PDB file of C-alpha atoms in Angstrom:
ATOM      1  CA  ASP A  29     120.506 105.946  51.310  1.00  0.00           C
ATOM      2  CA  ALA A  30     123.128 104.799  49.492  1.00  0.00           C
ATOM      3  CA  LYS A  31     126.008 103.992  51.141  1.00  0.00           C
ATOM      4  CA  THR A  32     129.799 105.425  50.538  1.00  0.00           C
ATOM      5  CA  THR A  33     133.360 104.187  50.621  1.00  0.00           C
ATOM      6  CA  GLN A  34     136.232 105.869  51.522  1.00  0.00           C
ATOM      7  CA  PRO A  35     139.864 104.757  52.410  1.00  0.00           C
ATOM      8  CA  THR A  36     140.789 104.616  55.741  1.00  0.00           C
ATOM      9  CA  SER A  37     143.887 107.129  55.531  1.00  0.00           C
ATOM     10  CA  MET A  38     145.595 109.278  53.820  1.00  0.00           C
ATOM     11  CA  ASP A  39     148.628 111.463  53.966  1.00  0.00           C
ATOM     12  CA  CYS A  40     149.548 114.742  52.222  1.00  0.00           C
ATOM     13  CA  ALA A  41     152.499 117.158  52.462  1.00  0.00           C
ATOM     14  CA  GLU A  42     151.829 120.795  53.507  1.00  0.00           C
ATOM     15  CA  GLY A  43     151.112 123.380  50.639  1.00  0.00           C
ATOM     16  CA  ARG A  44     150.255 120.236  48.135  1.00  0.00           C
ATOM     17  CA  ALA A  45     146.742 119.484  46.804  1.00  0.00           C
ATOM     18  CA  ALA A  46     144.890 116.648  49.007  1.00  0.00           C
ATOM     19  CA  ASN A  47     142.864 114.599  47.009  1.00  0.00           C
ATOM     20  CA  LEU A  48     140.061 112.542  48.621  1.00  0.00           C
ATOM     21  CA  PRO A  49     138.172 109.780  46.816  1.00  0.00           C
ATOM     22  CA  CYS A  50     134.890 108.761  47.606  1.00  0.00           C
ATOM     23  CA  ASN A  51     133.027 105.308  46.099  1.00  0.00           C
ATOM     24  CA  HIS A  52     129.170 105.569  46.092  1.00  0.00           C
ATOM     25  CA  SER A  53     128.232 103.875  43.454  1.00  0.00           C
ATOM     26  CA  THR A  54     124.475 102.912  44.263  1.00  0.00           C
ATOM     27  CA  ILE A  55     123.483 106.624  44.769  1.00  0.00           C
ATOM     28  CA  SER A  56     120.519 107.557  43.028  1.00  0.00           C
ATOM     29  CA  GLY A  57     118.972 110.481  41.164  1.00  0.00           C
ATOM     30  CA  ASN A  58     117.905 112.436  44.004  1.00  0.00           C
ATOM     31  CA  GLU A  59     120.754 112.352  46.187  1.00  0.00           C
ATOM     32  CA  TYR A  60     123.342 114.818  46.995  1.00  0.00           C
ATOM     33  CA  VAL A  61     126.981 113.965  47.500  1.00  0.00           C
ATOM     34  CA  TYR A  62     128.040 116.129  51.119  1.00  0.00           C
ATOM     35  CA  TRP A  63     131.362 116.644  52.589  1.00  0.00           C
ATOM     36  CA  TYR A  64     132.205 116.990  56.171  1.00  0.00           C
ATOM     37  CA  ARG A  65     135.220 116.965  58.238  1.00  0.00           C
ATOM     38  CA  GLN A  66     135.931 116.966  61.910  1.00  0.00           C
ATOM     39  CA  ILE A  67     139.128 117.720  63.389  1.00  0.00           C
ATOM     40  CA  HIS A  68     140.085 115.966  66.465  1.00  0.00           C
ATOM     41  CA  SER A  69     137.730 116.500  69.583  1.00  0.00           C
ATOM     42  CA  GLN A  70     135.639 118.958  67.362  1.00  0.00           C
ATOM     43  CA  GLY A  71     132.451 118.607  66.094  1.00  0.00           C
ATOM     44  CA  PRO A  72     132.076 117.773  62.159  1.00  0.00           C
ATOM     45  CA  GLN A  73     132.225 120.996  60.111  1.00  0.00           C
ATOM     46  CA  TYR A  74     130.398 121.450  56.944  1.00  0.00           C
ATOM     47  CA  ILE A  75     132.670 121.645  53.732  1.00  0.00           C
ATOM     48  CA  ILE A  76     130.768 121.396  50.655  1.00  0.00           C
ATOM     49  CA  HIS A  77     127.990 119.317  48.907  1.00  0.00           C
ATOM     50  CA  GLY A  78     126.751 118.928  44.970  1.00  0.00           C
ATOM     51  CA  LEU A  79     124.205 117.105  42.936  1.00  0.00           C
ATOM     52  CA  LYS A  80     125.774 116.324  39.667  1.00  0.00           C
ATOM     53  CA  ASN A  81     128.316 119.647  38.817  1.00  0.00           C
ATOM     54  CA  ASN A  82     131.584 120.261  39.928  1.00  0.00           C
ATOM     55  CA  GLU A  83     131.389 122.789  43.259  1.00  0.00           C
ATOM     56  CA  THR A  84     133.875 125.371  44.822  1.00  0.00           C
ATOM     57  CA  ASN A  85     133.582 127.233  47.543  1.00  0.00           C
ATOM     58  CA  GLU A  86     136.465 128.744  49.843  1.00  0.00           C
ATOM     59  CA  MET A  87     137.459 125.858  51.547  1.00  0.00           C
ATOM     60  CA  ALA A  88     137.486 122.948  48.872  1.00  0.00           C
ATOM     61  CA  SER A  89     136.209 121.561  45.251  1.00  0.00           C
ATOM     62  CA  LEU A  90     134.146 118.914  44.777  1.00  0.00           C
ATOM     63  CA  ILE A  91     134.815 116.593  41.480  1.00  0.00           C
ATOM     64  CA  ILE A  92     131.592 114.532  41.047  1.00  0.00           C
ATOM     65  CA  THR A  93     132.012 111.969  37.682  1.00  0.00           C
ATOM     66  CA  GLU A  94     129.518 111.874  35.122  1.00  0.00           C
ATOM     67  CA  ASP A  95     128.074 108.693  36.510  1.00  0.00           C
ATOM     68  CA  ARG A  96     127.527 110.018  39.420  1.00  0.00           C
ATOM     69  CA  LYS A  97     129.259 106.608  41.541  1.00  0.00           C
ATOM     70  CA  SER A  98     132.032 108.305  42.821  1.00  0.00           C
ATOM     71  CA  SER A  99     133.398 111.814  43.778  1.00  0.00           C
ATOM     72  CA  THR A 100     136.910 113.639  45.085  1.00  0.00           C
ATOM     73  CA  LEU A 101     137.536 116.399  47.198  1.00  0.00           C
ATOM     74  CA  ILE A 102     140.090 118.191  46.743  1.00  0.00           C
ATOM     75  CA  LEU A 103     142.111 120.737  49.337  1.00  0.00           C
ATOM     76  CA  PRO A 104     144.250 122.628  46.718  1.00  0.00           C
ATOM     77  CA  HIS A 105     146.423 123.905  49.012  1.00  0.00           C
ATOM     78  CA  ALA A 106     146.532 121.651  52.214  1.00  0.00           C
ATOM     79  CA  THR A 107     147.795 123.160  55.609  1.00  0.00           C
ATOM     80  CA  LEU A 108     148.411 121.586  58.952  1.00  0.00           C
ATOM     81  CA  ARG A 109     145.040 122.692  60.350  1.00  0.00           C
ATOM     82  CA  ASP A 110     143.490 120.445  57.532  1.00  0.00           C
ATOM     83  CA  THR A 111     144.244 117.192  59.452  1.00  0.00           C
ATOM     84  CA  ALA A 112     140.997 116.105  60.110  1.00  0.00           C
ATOM     85  CA  VAL A 113     138.566 112.933  59.183  1.00  0.00           C
ATOM     86  CA  TYR A 114     136.843 113.819  55.958  1.00  0.00           C
ATOM     87  CA  TYR A 115     133.200 112.263  56.039  1.00  0.00           C
ATOM     88  CA  CYS A 116     131.476 111.755  52.345  1.00  0.00           C
ATOM     89  CA  ILE A 117     127.811 111.374  52.915  1.00  0.00           C
ATOM     90  CA  VAL A 118     125.040 111.010  50.214  1.00  0.00           C
ATOM     91  CA  ARG A 119     121.808 111.957  51.041  1.00  0.00           C
ATOM     92  CA  PRO A 120     118.057 112.659  49.349  1.00  0.00           C
ATOM     93  CA  PHE A 121     117.254 116.380  49.167  1.00  0.00           C
ATOM     94  CA  ASP A 122     114.215 116.362  50.555  1.00  0.00           C
ATOM     95  CA  ALA A 123     112.806 116.133  54.403  1.00  0.00           C
ATOM     96  CA  GLY A 124     114.006 113.769  57.013  1.00  0.00           C
ATOM     97  CA  ASN A 125     117.351 113.272  55.807  1.00  0.00           C
ATOM     98  CA  ASN A 126     119.410 115.012  58.459  1.00  0.00           C
ATOM     99  CA  ARG A 127     118.292 111.986  60.537  1.00  0.00           C
ATOM    100  CA  LYS A 128     118.916 109.571  58.258  1.00  0.00           C
ATOM    101  CA  LEU A 129     123.158 110.458  57.635  1.00  0.00           C
ATOM    102  CA  ILE A 130     124.702 107.520  57.754  1.00  0.00           C
ATOM    103  CA  TRP A 131     128.130 108.631  59.058  1.00  0.00           C
ATOM    104  CA  GLY A 132     130.707 105.971  58.406  1.00  0.00           C
ATOM    105  CA  LEU A 133     134.705 106.189  59.400  1.00  0.00           C
ATOM    106  CA  GLY A 134     135.720 108.641  56.875  1.00  0.00           C
ATOM    107  CA  THR A 135     139.220 109.283  55.731  1.00  0.00           C
ATOM    108  CA  SER A 136     141.656 110.185  58.346  1.00  0.00           C
ATOM    109  CA  LEU A 137     143.552 112.600  56.322  1.00  0.00           C
ATOM    110  CA  ALA A 138     147.188 113.772  57.740  1.00  0.00           C
ATOM    111  CA  VAL A 139     148.944 116.842  56.431  1.00  0.00           C
ATOM    112  CA  ASN A 140     152.435 116.511  57.192  1.00  0.00           C
ATOM    113  CA  PRO A 141     154.980 119.328  57.556  1.00  0.00           C
TER     114      PRO A 141
ATOM    115  CA  ASN B  15     126.677 135.115  65.432  1.00  0.00           C
ATOM    116  CA  ALA B  16     127.930 132.792  67.884  1.00  0.00           C
ATOM    117  CA  GLY B  17     127.899 128.921  66.887  1.00  0.00           C
ATOM    118  CA  VAL B  18     126.392 125.923  67.948  1.00  0.00           C
ATOM    119  CA  MET B  19     127.181 126.047  71.985  1.00  0.00           C
ATOM    120  CA  GLN B  20     127.186 122.963  74.052  1.00  0.00           C
ATOM    121  CA  ASN B  21     128.265 122.381  77.836  1.00  0.00           C
ATOM    122  CA  PRO B  22     129.670 121.091  79.827  1.00  0.00           C
ATOM    123  CA  ARG B  23     132.761 120.187  77.332  1.00  0.00           C
ATOM    124  CA  HIS B  24     133.560 117.570  79.467  1.00  0.00           C
ATOM    125  CA  LEU B  25     131.409 116.043  82.342  1.00  0.00           C
ATOM    126  CA  VAL B  26     132.476 112.961  84.815  1.00  0.00           C
ATOM    127  CA  ARG B  27     129.804 111.026  86.083  1.00  0.00           C
ATOM    128  CA  ARG B  28     129.708 108.041  88.519  1.00  0.00           C
ATOM    129  CA  ARG B  29     127.309 104.541  87.642  1.00  0.00           C
ATOM    130  CA  GLY B  30     123.740 105.745  88.679  1.00  0.00           C
ATOM    131  CA  GLN B  31     124.342 109.256  88.361  1.00  0.00           C
ATOM    132  CA  GLU B  32     122.353 111.697  85.951  1.00  0.00           C
ATOM    133  CA  ALA B  33     124.006 113.746  83.302  1.00  0.00           C
ATOM    134  CA  ARG B  34     122.460 116.922  81.965  1.00  0.00           C
ATOM    135  CA  LEU B  35     123.897 117.694  78.292  1.00  0.00           C
ATOM    136  CA  ARG B  36     123.101 121.379  76.805  1.00  0.00           C
ATOM    137  CA  CYS B  37     122.896 122.942  73.696  1.00  0.00           C
ATOM    138  CA  SER B  38     121.792 126.112  72.358  1.00  0.00           C
ATOM    139  CA  PRO B  39     121.574 126.303  68.589  1.00  0.00           C
ATOM    140  CA  MET B  40     122.603 128.955  66.698  1.00  0.00           C
ATOM    141  CA  LYS B  41     120.645 132.256  66.630  1.00  0.00           C
ATOM    142  CA  GLY B  42     117.665 131.744  64.318  1.00  0.00           C
ATOM    143  CA  HIS B  43     117.817 127.793  64.057  1.00  0.00           C
ATOM    144  CA  SER B  44     114.569 126.133  65.036  1.00  0.00           C
ATOM    145  CA  HIS B  45     115.889 122.233  64.432  1.00  0.00           C
ATOM    146  CA  VAL B  46     118.212 120.213  67.089  1.00  0.00           C
ATOM    147  CA  TYR B  47     120.057 117.315  66.385  1.00  0.00           C
ATOM    148  CA  TRP B  48     121.872 115.137  68.893  1.00  0.00           C
ATOM    149  CA  TYR B  49     124.304 112.641  67.908  1.00  0.00           C
ATOM    150  CA  ARG B  50     126.434 110.115  69.815  1.00  0.00           C
ATOM    151  CA  GLN B  51     130.089 109.160  68.999  1.00  0.00           C
ATOM    152  CA  LEU B  52     131.635 106.167  70.617  1.00  0.00           C
ATOM    153  CA  PRO B  53     135.091 105.888  70.348  1.00  0.00           C
ATOM    154  CA  GLU B  54     136.341 104.186  66.856  1.00  0.00           C
ATOM    155  CA  GLU B  55     132.731 104.489  65.158  1.00  0.00           C
ATOM    156  CA  GLY B  56     130.627 106.813  63.391  1.00  0.00           C
ATOM    157  CA  LEU B  57     127.918 109.340  64.726  1.00  0.00           C
ATOM    158  CA  LYS B  58     124.597 107.965  65.450  1.00  0.00           C
ATOM    159  CA  PHE B  59     121.684 109.802  64.975  1.00  0.00           C
ATOM    160  CA  MET B  60     119.557 109.959  68.238  1.00  0.00           C
ATOM    161  CA  VAL B  61     116.814 112.507  68.650  1.00  0.00           C
ATOM    162  CA  TYR B  62     115.688 115.574  66.621  1.00  0.00           C
ATOM    163  CA  LEU B  63     113.846 118.429  68.118  1.00  0.00           C
ATOM    164  CA  GLN B  64     112.331 121.499  67.317  1.00  0.00           C
ATOM    165  CA  LYS B  65     110.938 124.429  69.652  1.00  0.00           C
ATOM    166  CA  GLU B  66     108.824 122.081  72.289  1.00  0.00           C
ATOM    167  CA  ASN B  67     107.991 119.375  69.876  1.00  0.00           C
ATOM    168  CA  ILE B  68     110.473 115.922  69.833  1.00  0.00           C
ATOM    169  CA  ILE B  69     109.977 115.197  66.221  1.00  0.00           C
ATOM    170  CA  ASP B  70     111.974 111.845  65.901  1.00  0.00           C
ATOM    171  CA  GLU B  71     113.550 109.915  68.780  1.00  0.00           C
ATOM    172  CA  SER B  72     114.116 106.825  67.048  1.00  0.00           C
ATOM    173  CA  GLY B  73     117.744 106.860  67.500  1.00  0.00           C
ATOM    174  CA  MET B  74     117.835 107.077  71.357  1.00  0.00           C
ATOM    175  CA  PRO B  75     117.500 104.325  73.935  1.00  0.00           C
ATOM    176  CA  LYS B  76     114.028 103.581  75.326  1.00  0.00           C
ATOM    177  CA  GLU B  77     115.081 103.779  78.841  1.00  0.00           C
ATOM    178  CA  ARG B  78     117.185 106.404  80.607  1.00  0.00           C
ATOM    179  CA  PHE B  79     117.473 108.924  77.816  1.00  0.00           C
ATOM    180  CA  SER B  80     115.417 111.958  77.292  1.00  0.00           C
ATOM    181  CA  ALA B  81     115.771 115.211  75.359  1.00  0.00           C
ATOM    182  CA  GLU B  82     113.722 118.098  75.294  1.00  0.00           C
ATOM    183  CA  PHE B  83     114.411 121.604  73.234  1.00  0.00           C
ATOM    184  CA  PRO B  84     111.795 124.362  75.610  1.00  0.00           C
ATOM    185  CA  LYS B  85     110.611 127.590  74.442  1.00  0.00           C
ATOM    186  CA  GLU B  86     113.093 129.501  76.290  1.00  0.00           C
ATOM    187  CA  GLY B  87     116.414 127.867  76.838  1.00  0.00           C
ATOM    188  CA  PRO B  88     118.614 125.219  75.671  1.00  0.00           C
ATOM    189  CA  SER B  89     117.883 122.058  74.799  1.00  0.00           C
ATOM    190  CA  ILE B  90     119.108 119.319  77.030  1.00  0.00           C
ATOM    191  CA  LEU B  91     119.962 115.510  76.697  1.00  0.00           C
ATOM    192  CA  ARG B  92     119.119 113.896  79.849  1.00  0.00           C
ATOM    193  CA  ILE B  93     120.878 110.341  80.668  1.00  0.00           C
ATOM    194  CA  GLN B  94     119.650 108.899  83.876  1.00  0.00           C
ATOM    195  CA  GLN B  95     121.403 106.274  85.887  1.00  0.00           C
ATOM    196  CA  VAL B  96     124.144 106.314  83.661  1.00  0.00           C
ATOM    197  CA  VAL B  97     126.152 102.999  82.967  1.00  0.00           C
ATOM    198  CA  ARG B  98     129.652 102.958  81.679  1.00  0.00           C
ATOM    199  CA  GLY B  99     128.389 101.887  77.934  1.00  0.00           C
ATOM    200  CA  ASP B 100     126.977 105.845  77.965  1.00  0.00           C
ATOM    201  CA  SER B 101     130.585 106.763  78.312  1.00  0.00           C
ATOM    202  CA  ALA B 102     130.943 109.008  74.569  1.00  0.00           C
ATOM    203  CA  ALA B 103     130.929 111.894  72.438  1.00  0.00           C
ATOM    204  CA  TYR B 104     127.653 113.822  72.479  1.00  0.00           C
ATOM    205  CA  PHE B 105     127.284 116.267  69.797  1.00  0.00           C
ATOM    206  CA  CYS B 106     124.529 118.439  69.001  1.00  0.00           C
ATOM    207  CA  ALA B 107     123.662 120.088  65.354  1.00  0.00           C
ATOM    208  CA  SER B 108     121.328 122.625  64.780  1.00  0.00           C
ATOM    209  CA  SER B 109     119.896 123.754  60.857  1.00  0.00           C
ATOM    210  CA  PRO B 110     117.576 126.663  60.238  1.00  0.00           C
ATOM    211  CA  ASN B 111     114.506 126.077  58.982  1.00  0.00           C
ATOM    212  CA  THR B 112     114.278 122.423  57.148  1.00  0.00           C
ATOM    213  CA  GLU B 113     115.809 119.359  57.237  1.00  0.00           C
ATOM    214  CA  ARG B 114     117.344 120.002  54.077  1.00  0.00           C
ATOM    215  CA  GLU B 115     119.978 122.755  55.230  1.00  0.00           C
ATOM    216  CA  LYS B 116     123.303 121.697  56.080  1.00  0.00           C
ATOM    217  CA  LEU B 117     124.314 120.950  59.742  1.00  0.00           C
ATOM    218  CA  PHE B 118     126.400 122.987  62.385  1.00  0.00           C
ATOM    219  CA  PHE B 119     127.780 121.206  65.147  1.00  0.00           C
ATOM    220  CA  GLY B 120     128.989 122.237  68.777  1.00  0.00           C
ATOM    221  CA  SER B 121     132.178 121.287  69.994  1.00  0.00           C
ATOM    222  CA  GLY B 122     130.423 118.063  71.775  1.00  0.00           C
ATOM    223  CA  THR B 123     130.191 117.151  75.109  1.00  0.00           C
ATOM    224  CA  GLN B 124     133.078 113.865  76.405  1.00  0.00           C
ATOM    225  CA  LEU B 125     130.529 112.147  78.931  1.00  0.00           C
ATOM    226  CA  SER B 126     133.155 109.671  81.208  1.00  0.00           C
ATOM    227  CA  VAL B 127     131.365 107.331  83.267  1.00  0.00           C
ATOM    228  CA  LEU B 128     133.371 105.887  85.802  1.00  0.00           C
TER     229      LEU B 128
END
């Protein structure tokens, strides 16, 4: 599986957009980009995933560059409850791969009042 | 529809005791995964089970650790003769029908070994 690189930590003001970058320069054609987050003392929570097109759901937007070597997770109006560690993971979309997810240390996002 | 339920939330054991961690997947989910998270580290895959079958236990230590997912009841992660190094957060996740689908995680069990 391709590995990802994320900044260790970021800050964001409440109400502003939080843009979390992720580099995945070795991503291959059949690998999706997944984002999860982990609020303190809880289990990870799925946010969004995409292959090459930009995606949006009720939680966030995912922007993937045309060469697919990087992506950005956007929380459009961050709230204090969005303070969490955000994990960017790439994985092939076929069997056996939930076991092979490589969970790095993610980005610790602090949303400040 | 209740989410993935793990209990206990916190478990304290003395060295040499046994720890039993329970996980009830979301209703209708037949795939269960166990992960371990040490302080300041990412999640590490331990074992993947379907009902009554261990599919992949490659991430689980060969000794002292075992897991099951019986036909009825929750999945159990069992750690025998615990040592201080077993202190960690243990998370269970489930997915509906295939391994391609996103994971739903429980809130975890924090195991502390004294």
